[in-house]
Tab-separated table of C-alpha atoms and ligand atoms in Angstrom:
chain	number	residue	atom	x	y	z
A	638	UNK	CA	110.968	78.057	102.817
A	639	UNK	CA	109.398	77.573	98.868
A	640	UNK	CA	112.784	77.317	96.727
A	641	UNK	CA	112.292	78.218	93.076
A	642	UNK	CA	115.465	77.541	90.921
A	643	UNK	CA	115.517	77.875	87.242
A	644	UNK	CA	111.729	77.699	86.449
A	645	UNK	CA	110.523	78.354	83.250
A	646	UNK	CA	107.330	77.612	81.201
A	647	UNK	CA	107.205	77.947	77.649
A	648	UNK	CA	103.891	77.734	75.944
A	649	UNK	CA	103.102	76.560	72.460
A	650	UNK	CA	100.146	78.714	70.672
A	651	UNK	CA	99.114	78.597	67.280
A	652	UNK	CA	98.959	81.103	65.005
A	653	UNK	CA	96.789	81.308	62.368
A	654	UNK	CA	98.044	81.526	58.453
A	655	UNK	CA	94.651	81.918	56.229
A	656	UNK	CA	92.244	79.645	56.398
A	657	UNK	CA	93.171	76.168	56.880
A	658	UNK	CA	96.821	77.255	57.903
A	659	UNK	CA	98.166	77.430	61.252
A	660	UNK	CA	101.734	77.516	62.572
A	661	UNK	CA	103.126	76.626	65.789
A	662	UNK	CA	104.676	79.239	67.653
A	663	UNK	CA	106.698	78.738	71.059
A	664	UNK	CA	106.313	81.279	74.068
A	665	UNK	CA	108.557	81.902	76.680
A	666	UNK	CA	106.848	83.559	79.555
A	667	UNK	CA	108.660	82.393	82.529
A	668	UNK	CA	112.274	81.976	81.636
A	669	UNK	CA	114.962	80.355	84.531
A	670	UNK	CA	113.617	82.653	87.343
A	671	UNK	CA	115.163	81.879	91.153
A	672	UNK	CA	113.199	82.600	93.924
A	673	UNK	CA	112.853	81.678	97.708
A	674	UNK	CA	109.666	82.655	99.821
A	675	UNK	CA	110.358	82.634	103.610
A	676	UNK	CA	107.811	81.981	106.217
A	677	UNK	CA	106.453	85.594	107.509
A	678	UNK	CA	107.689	87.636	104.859
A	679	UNK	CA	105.803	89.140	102.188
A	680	UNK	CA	107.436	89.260	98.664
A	681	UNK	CA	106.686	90.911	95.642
A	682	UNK	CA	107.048	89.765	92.196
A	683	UNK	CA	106.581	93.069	90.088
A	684	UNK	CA	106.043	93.643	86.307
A	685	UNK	CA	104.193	95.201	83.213
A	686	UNK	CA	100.736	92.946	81.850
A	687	UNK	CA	102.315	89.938	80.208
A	688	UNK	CA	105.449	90.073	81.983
A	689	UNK	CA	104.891	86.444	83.766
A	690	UNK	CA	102.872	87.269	87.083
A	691	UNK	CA	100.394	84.787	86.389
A	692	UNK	CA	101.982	82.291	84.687
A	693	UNK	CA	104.930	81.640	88.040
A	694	UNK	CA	102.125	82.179	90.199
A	695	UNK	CA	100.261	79.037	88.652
A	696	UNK	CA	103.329	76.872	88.850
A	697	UNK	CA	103.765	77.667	92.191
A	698	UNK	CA	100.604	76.695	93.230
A	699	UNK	CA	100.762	73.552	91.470
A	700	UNK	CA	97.984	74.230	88.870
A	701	UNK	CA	100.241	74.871	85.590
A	702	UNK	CA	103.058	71.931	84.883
A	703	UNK	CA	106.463	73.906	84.600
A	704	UNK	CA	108.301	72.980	81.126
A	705	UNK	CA	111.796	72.850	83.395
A	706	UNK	CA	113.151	74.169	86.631
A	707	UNK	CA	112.579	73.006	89.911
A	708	UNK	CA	110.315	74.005	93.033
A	709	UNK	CA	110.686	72.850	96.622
A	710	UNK	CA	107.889	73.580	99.583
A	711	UNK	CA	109.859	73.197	103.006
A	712	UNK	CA	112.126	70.604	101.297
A	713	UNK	CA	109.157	68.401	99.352
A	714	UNK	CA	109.778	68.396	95.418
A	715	UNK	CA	105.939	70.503	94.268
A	716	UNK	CA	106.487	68.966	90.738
A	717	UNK	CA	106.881	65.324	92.350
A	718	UNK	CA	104.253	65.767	95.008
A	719	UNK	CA	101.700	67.941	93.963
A	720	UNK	CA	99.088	66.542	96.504
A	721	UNK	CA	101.079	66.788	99.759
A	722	UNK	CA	102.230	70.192	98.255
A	723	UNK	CA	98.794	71.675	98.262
A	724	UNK	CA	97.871	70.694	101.594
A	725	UNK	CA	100.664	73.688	102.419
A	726	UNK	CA	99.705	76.468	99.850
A	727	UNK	CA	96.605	78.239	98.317
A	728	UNK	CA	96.144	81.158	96.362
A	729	UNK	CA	94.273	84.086	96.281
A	730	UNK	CA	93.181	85.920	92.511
A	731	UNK	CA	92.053	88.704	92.547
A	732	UNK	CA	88.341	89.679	91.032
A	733	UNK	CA	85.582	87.456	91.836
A	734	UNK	CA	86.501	84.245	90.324
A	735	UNK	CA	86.170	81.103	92.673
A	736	UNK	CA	83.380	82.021	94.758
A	737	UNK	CA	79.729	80.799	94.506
A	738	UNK	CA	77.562	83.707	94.083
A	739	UNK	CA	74.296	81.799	95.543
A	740	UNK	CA	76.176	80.442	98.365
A	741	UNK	CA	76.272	82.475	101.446
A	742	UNK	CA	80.122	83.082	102.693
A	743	UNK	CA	80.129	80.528	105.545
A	744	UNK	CA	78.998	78.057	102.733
A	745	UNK	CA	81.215	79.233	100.441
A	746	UNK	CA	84.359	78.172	103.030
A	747	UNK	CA	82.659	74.917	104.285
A	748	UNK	CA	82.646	73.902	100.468
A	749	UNK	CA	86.329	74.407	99.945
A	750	UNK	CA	86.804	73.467	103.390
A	751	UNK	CA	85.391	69.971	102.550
A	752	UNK	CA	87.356	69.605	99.343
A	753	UNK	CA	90.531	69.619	101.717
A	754	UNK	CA	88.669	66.913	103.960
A	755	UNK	CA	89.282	68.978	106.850
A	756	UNK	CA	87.287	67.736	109.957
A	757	UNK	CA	83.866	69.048	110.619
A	758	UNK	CA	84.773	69.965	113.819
A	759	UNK	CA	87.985	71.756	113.056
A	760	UNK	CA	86.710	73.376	109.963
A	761	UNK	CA	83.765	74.894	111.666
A	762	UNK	CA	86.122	76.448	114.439
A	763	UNK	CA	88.789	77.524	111.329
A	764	UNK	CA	85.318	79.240	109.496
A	765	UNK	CA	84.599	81.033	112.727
A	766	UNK	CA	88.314	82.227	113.210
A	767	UNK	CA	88.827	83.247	109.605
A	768	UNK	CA	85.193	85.059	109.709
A	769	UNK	CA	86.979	86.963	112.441
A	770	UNK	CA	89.779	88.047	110.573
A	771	UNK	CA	88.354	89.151	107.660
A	772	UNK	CA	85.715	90.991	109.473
A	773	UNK	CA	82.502	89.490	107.755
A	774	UNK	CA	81.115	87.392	110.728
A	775	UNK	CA	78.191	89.571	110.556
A	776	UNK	CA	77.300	88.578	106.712
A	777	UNK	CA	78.036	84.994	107.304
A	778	UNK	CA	74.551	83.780	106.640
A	779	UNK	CA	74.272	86.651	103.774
A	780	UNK	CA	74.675	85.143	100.261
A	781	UNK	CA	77.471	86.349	98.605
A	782	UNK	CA	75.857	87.920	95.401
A	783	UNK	CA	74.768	90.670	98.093
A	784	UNK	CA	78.360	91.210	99.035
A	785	UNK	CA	79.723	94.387	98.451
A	786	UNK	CA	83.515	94.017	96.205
A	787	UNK	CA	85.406	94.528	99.211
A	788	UNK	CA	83.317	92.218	101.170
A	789	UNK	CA	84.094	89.658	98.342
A	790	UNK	CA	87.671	90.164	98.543
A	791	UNK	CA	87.758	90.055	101.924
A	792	UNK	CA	85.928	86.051	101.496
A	793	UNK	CA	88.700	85.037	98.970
A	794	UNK	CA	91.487	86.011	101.355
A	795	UNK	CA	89.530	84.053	103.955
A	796	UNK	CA	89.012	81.054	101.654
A	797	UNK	CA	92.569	81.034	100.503
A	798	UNK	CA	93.521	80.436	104.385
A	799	UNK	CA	90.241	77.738	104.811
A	800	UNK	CA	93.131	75.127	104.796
A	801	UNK	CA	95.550	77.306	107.270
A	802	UNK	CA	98.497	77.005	104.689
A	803	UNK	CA	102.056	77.755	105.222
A	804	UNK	CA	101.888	79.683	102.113
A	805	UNK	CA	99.686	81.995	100.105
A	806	UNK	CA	99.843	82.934	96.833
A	807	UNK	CA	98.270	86.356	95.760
A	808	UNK	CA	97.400	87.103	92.152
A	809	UNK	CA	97.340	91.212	91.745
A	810	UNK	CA	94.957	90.923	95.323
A	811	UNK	CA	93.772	94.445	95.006
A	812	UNK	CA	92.910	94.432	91.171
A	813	UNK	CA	90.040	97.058	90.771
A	814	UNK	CA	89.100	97.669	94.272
A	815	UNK	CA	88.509	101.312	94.891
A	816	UNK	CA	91.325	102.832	97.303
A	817	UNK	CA	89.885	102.676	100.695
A	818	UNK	CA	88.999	98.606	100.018
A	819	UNK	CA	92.519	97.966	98.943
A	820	UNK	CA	94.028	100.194	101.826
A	821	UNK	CA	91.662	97.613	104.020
A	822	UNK	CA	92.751	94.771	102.392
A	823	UNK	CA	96.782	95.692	102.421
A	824	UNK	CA	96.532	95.455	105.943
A	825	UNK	CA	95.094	92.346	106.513
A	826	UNK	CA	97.705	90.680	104.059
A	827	UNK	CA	100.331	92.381	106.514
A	828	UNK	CA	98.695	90.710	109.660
A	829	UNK	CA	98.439	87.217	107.968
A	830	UNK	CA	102.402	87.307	107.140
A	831	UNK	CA	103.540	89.356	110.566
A	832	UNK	CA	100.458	87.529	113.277
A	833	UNK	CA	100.551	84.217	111.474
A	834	UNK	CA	103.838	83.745	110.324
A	835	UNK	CA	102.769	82.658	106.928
A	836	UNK	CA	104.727	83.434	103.884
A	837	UNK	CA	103.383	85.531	101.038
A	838	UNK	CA	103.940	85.727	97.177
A	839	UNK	CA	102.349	88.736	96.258
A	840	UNK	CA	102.344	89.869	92.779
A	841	UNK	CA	101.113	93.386	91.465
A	842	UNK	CA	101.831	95.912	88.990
A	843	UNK	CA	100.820	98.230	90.981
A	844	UNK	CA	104.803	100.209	92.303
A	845	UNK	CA	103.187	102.059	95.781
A	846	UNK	CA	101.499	98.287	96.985
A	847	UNK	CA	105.089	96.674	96.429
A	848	UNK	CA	106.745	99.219	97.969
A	849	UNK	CA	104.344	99.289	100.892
A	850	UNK	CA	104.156	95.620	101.777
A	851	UNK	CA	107.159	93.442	100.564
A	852	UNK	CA	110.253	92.573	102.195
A	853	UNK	CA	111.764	91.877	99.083
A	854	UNK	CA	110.931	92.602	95.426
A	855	UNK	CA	111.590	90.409	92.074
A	856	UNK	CA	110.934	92.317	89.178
A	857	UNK	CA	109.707	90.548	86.163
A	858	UNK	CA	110.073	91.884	82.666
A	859	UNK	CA	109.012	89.769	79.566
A	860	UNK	CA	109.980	86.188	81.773
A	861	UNK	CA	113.186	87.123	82.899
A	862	UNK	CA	113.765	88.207	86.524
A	863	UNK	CA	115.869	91.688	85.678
A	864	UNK	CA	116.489	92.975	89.502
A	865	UNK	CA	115.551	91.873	93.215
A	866	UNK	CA	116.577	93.544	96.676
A	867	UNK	CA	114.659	94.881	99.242
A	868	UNK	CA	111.749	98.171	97.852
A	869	UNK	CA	114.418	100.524	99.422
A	870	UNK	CA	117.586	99.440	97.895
A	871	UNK	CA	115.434	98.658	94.148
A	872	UNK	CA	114.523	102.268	94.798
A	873	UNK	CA	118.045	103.762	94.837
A	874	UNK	CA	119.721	101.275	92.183
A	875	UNK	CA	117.332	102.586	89.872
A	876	UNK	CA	117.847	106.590	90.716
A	877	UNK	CA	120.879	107.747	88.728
A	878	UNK	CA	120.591	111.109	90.403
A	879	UNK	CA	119.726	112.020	93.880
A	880	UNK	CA	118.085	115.631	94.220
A	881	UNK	CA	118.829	117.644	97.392
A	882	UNK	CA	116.680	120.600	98.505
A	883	UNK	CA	118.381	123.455	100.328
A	884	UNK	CA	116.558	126.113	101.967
A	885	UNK	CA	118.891	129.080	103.285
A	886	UNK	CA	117.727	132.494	104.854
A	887	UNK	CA	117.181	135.394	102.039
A	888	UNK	CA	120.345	136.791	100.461
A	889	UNK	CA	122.351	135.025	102.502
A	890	UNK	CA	123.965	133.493	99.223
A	891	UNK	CA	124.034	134.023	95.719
A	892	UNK	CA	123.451	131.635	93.199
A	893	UNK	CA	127.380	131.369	91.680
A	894	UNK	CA	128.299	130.376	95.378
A	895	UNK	CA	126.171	127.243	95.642
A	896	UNK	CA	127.155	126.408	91.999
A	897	UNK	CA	130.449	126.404	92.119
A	898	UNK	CA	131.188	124.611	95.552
A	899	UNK	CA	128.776	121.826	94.223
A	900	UNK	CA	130.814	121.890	90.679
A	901	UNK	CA	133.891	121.374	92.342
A	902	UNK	CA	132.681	117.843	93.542
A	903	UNK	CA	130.289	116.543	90.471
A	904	UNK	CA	131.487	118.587	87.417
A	905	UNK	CA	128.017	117.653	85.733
A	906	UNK	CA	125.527	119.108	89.267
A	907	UNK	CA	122.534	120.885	87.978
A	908	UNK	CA	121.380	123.658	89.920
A	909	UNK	CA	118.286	125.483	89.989
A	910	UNK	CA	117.517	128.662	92.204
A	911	UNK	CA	114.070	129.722	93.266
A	912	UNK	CA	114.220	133.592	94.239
A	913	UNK	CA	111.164	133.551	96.215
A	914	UNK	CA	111.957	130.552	98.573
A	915	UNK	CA	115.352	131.069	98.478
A	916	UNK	CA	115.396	127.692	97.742
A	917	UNK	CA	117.943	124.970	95.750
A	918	UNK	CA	117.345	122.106	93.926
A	919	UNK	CA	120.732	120.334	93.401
A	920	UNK	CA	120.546	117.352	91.122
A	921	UNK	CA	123.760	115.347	90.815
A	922	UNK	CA	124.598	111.077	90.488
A	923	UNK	CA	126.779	112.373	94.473
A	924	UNK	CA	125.896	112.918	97.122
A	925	UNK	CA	126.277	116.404	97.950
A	926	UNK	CA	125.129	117.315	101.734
A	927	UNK	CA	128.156	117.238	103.301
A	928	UNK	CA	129.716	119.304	100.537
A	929	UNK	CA	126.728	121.796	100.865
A	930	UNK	CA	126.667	121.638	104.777
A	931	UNK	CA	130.378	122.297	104.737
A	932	UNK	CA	130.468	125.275	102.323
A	933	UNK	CA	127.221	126.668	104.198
A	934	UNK	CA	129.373	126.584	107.650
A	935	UNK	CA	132.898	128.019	106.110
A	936	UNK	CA	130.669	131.044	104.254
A	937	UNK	CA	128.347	131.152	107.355
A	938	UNK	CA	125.217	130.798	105.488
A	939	UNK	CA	122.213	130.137	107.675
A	940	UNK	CA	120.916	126.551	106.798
A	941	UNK	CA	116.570	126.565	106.752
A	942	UNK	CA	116.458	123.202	105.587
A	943	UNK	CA	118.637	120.354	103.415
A	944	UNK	CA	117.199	117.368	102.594
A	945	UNK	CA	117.498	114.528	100.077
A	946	UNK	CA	114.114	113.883	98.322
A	947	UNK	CA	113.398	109.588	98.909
A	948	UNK	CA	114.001	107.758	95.904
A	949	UNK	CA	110.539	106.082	94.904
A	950	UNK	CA	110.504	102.703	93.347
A	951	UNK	CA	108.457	103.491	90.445
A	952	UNK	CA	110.622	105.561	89.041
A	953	UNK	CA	113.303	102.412	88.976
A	954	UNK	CA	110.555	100.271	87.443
A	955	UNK	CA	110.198	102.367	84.748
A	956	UNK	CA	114.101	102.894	84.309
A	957	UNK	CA	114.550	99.223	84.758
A	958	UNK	CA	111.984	98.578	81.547
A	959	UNK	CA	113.221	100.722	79.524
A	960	UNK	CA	116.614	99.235	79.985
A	961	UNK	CA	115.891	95.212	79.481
B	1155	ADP	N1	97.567	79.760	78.382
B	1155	ADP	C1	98.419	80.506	77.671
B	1155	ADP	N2	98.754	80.153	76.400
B	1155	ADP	C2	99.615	80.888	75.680
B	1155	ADP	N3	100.223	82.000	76.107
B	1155	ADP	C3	99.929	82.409	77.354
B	1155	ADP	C4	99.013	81.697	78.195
B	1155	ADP	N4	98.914	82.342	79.384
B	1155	ADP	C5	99.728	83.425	79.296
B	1155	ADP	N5	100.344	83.473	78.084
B	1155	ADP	C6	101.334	84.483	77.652
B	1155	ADP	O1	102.441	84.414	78.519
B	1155	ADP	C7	102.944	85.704	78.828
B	1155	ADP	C8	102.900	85.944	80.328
B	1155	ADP	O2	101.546	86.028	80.752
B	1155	ADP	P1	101.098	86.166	82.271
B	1155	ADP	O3	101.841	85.164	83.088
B	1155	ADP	O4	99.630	86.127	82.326
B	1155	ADP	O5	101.644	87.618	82.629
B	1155	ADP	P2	101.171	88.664	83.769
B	1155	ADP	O6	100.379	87.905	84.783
B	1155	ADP	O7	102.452	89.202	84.285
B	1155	ADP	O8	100.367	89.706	83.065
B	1155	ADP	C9	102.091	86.682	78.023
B	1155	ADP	O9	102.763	86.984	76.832
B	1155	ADP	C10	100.810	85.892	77.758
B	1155	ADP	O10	100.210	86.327	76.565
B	1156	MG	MG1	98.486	88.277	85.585
């Protein structure tokens, strides 16, 4: 397990006062976050642009010195050992950044394959098997400027596993990839966490990715982790109201009936009526289908449909900002 307690990295910029004038000016953009990463689980670390994505992900991955706070890899000190640290993580960026255009994609993983001094042997078996994975066995020998974007992608996930890692880091994977591509590559990042067993960090700021692939969600708002639970439960903390739909057959029941059972639980219910459908839309902070269910039965009001509309995570995000 990767054990993050009270991490935080302040930068110093300068900012500049005329001509010859600058002044120092201290930012905090990770401040005391906690987190633990388990082997085969994916987890999200959610938040705005400038929120601290990159900045923990860069810590964790030993490539940006933390100004305080500790980090722990299966019980070795990251801060302390860097080196044996490393030989257990990688990341993964998204874009096209750390990949040699004139090198084909084989080449591409044999290079960072030999920077971890893996054996030739093993490495070209690993190259094969990773190939395989990300589906681009076929374009091994193809240089990579010829790549199509997801093709590219697809070789960074690859390379980020070239020294089979306990750990990856991902760095908003699916950043301007067209739909289908990301679709693509959301599946293979579920197959390395639930087939391998490795553990992912997976940061995005993109609500429908989160809520598809994590276990468990921080979200990050200027530095400061501000909630965490699993998508579902992050979903529902952030709803204040829960709508309920209730279909019944035509003039079955009129409007003042509906209202007033639901009023006698939540004194604040909003109702709304759609002639046509014969439809309501109950909006209250209770729960209300047993109360509706009940009154239906006693007034013998054939039920079409009642449902509770899911709660979407997005819509917590946004509550959640608006909040800190
Ligand atoms: N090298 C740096 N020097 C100074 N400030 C930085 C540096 N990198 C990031 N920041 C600032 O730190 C904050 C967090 O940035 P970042 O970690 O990149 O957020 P995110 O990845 O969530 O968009 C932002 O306010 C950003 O401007
Ligand atoms: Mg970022």
């Amino acid at each position: 397990m990767i054990k993050v307690e009270n991490l935080a990295k302040t930068y110093e910029t300068k900012v500049r006062k005329g001509f010859f004038k600058s002044n120092k000016v201290q930012l905090e953009a990770v401040k005391n976050i906690c987190m633990e990463i388990e082997k085969g689980k994916i987890i999200g670390l959610l938040g705005i642009n400038g929120a601290g994505k990159t900045t923990t992900i860069k810590m964790l991955s030993t490539l940006l010195l933390p100004t305080s706070g500790r980090i722990t890899v299966d019980g070795i000190d990251a801060i302390k050992n860097p080196m044996t640290v490393k030989k257990r993580i990688n990341m993964v960026a998204g874009g096209e950044r750390m990949i040699y255009w004139r090198l084909t994609g084989r080449e591409n993983l044999w290079y960072y394959g030999q920077i971890y001094g893996i054996d030739d042997k093993i490495l070209s078996k690993r190259i094969d098997e990773l190939l395989n994975l990300v589906g681009i066995t076929d374009k091994q020998d193809t240089p990579v400027e010829n790549y199509s974007k997801g093709m590219k992608q697809r070789l960074q996930i690859a390379r980020g596993l070239i020294n089979n890692p306990d750990y990856i880091f991902m760095d908003e994977p699916t950043l301007g990839l067209d739909a289908l591509i990301a679709k693509e590559l959301r599946n293979h990042v579920k197959k390395i966490a639930c087939e391998d067993g490795k553990g992912i960090l997976l940061t995005s700021h993109y609500m429908a990715e989160i809520e598809e692939l994590c276990d468990y969600v921080y979200i990050l708002n200027k530095g400061e982790i501000i909630e965490k639970g699993t998508p579902k439960n992050l979903a529902m903390l952030g709803l204040k109201n829960k709508t309920v739909y209730l279909k019944v057959e035509k003039n079955s029941v009129a409007y003042e009936g509906i209202y007033n059972a639901c009023r006698l639980t939540d004194k604040s219910v909003v109702v709304e009526h759609d002639n046509k459908e014969e439809q309501f839309t109950i909006t209250s902070s209770l729960d209300l289908k047993l109360t509706l269910s009940k009154f239906c039965m006693n007034n013998k009001v054939p039920i079409i449909k009642l449902y509770e509309e899911e709660p979407k995570l997005e819509d917590a995000i946004i509550r959640f900002a608006k909040e800190a």
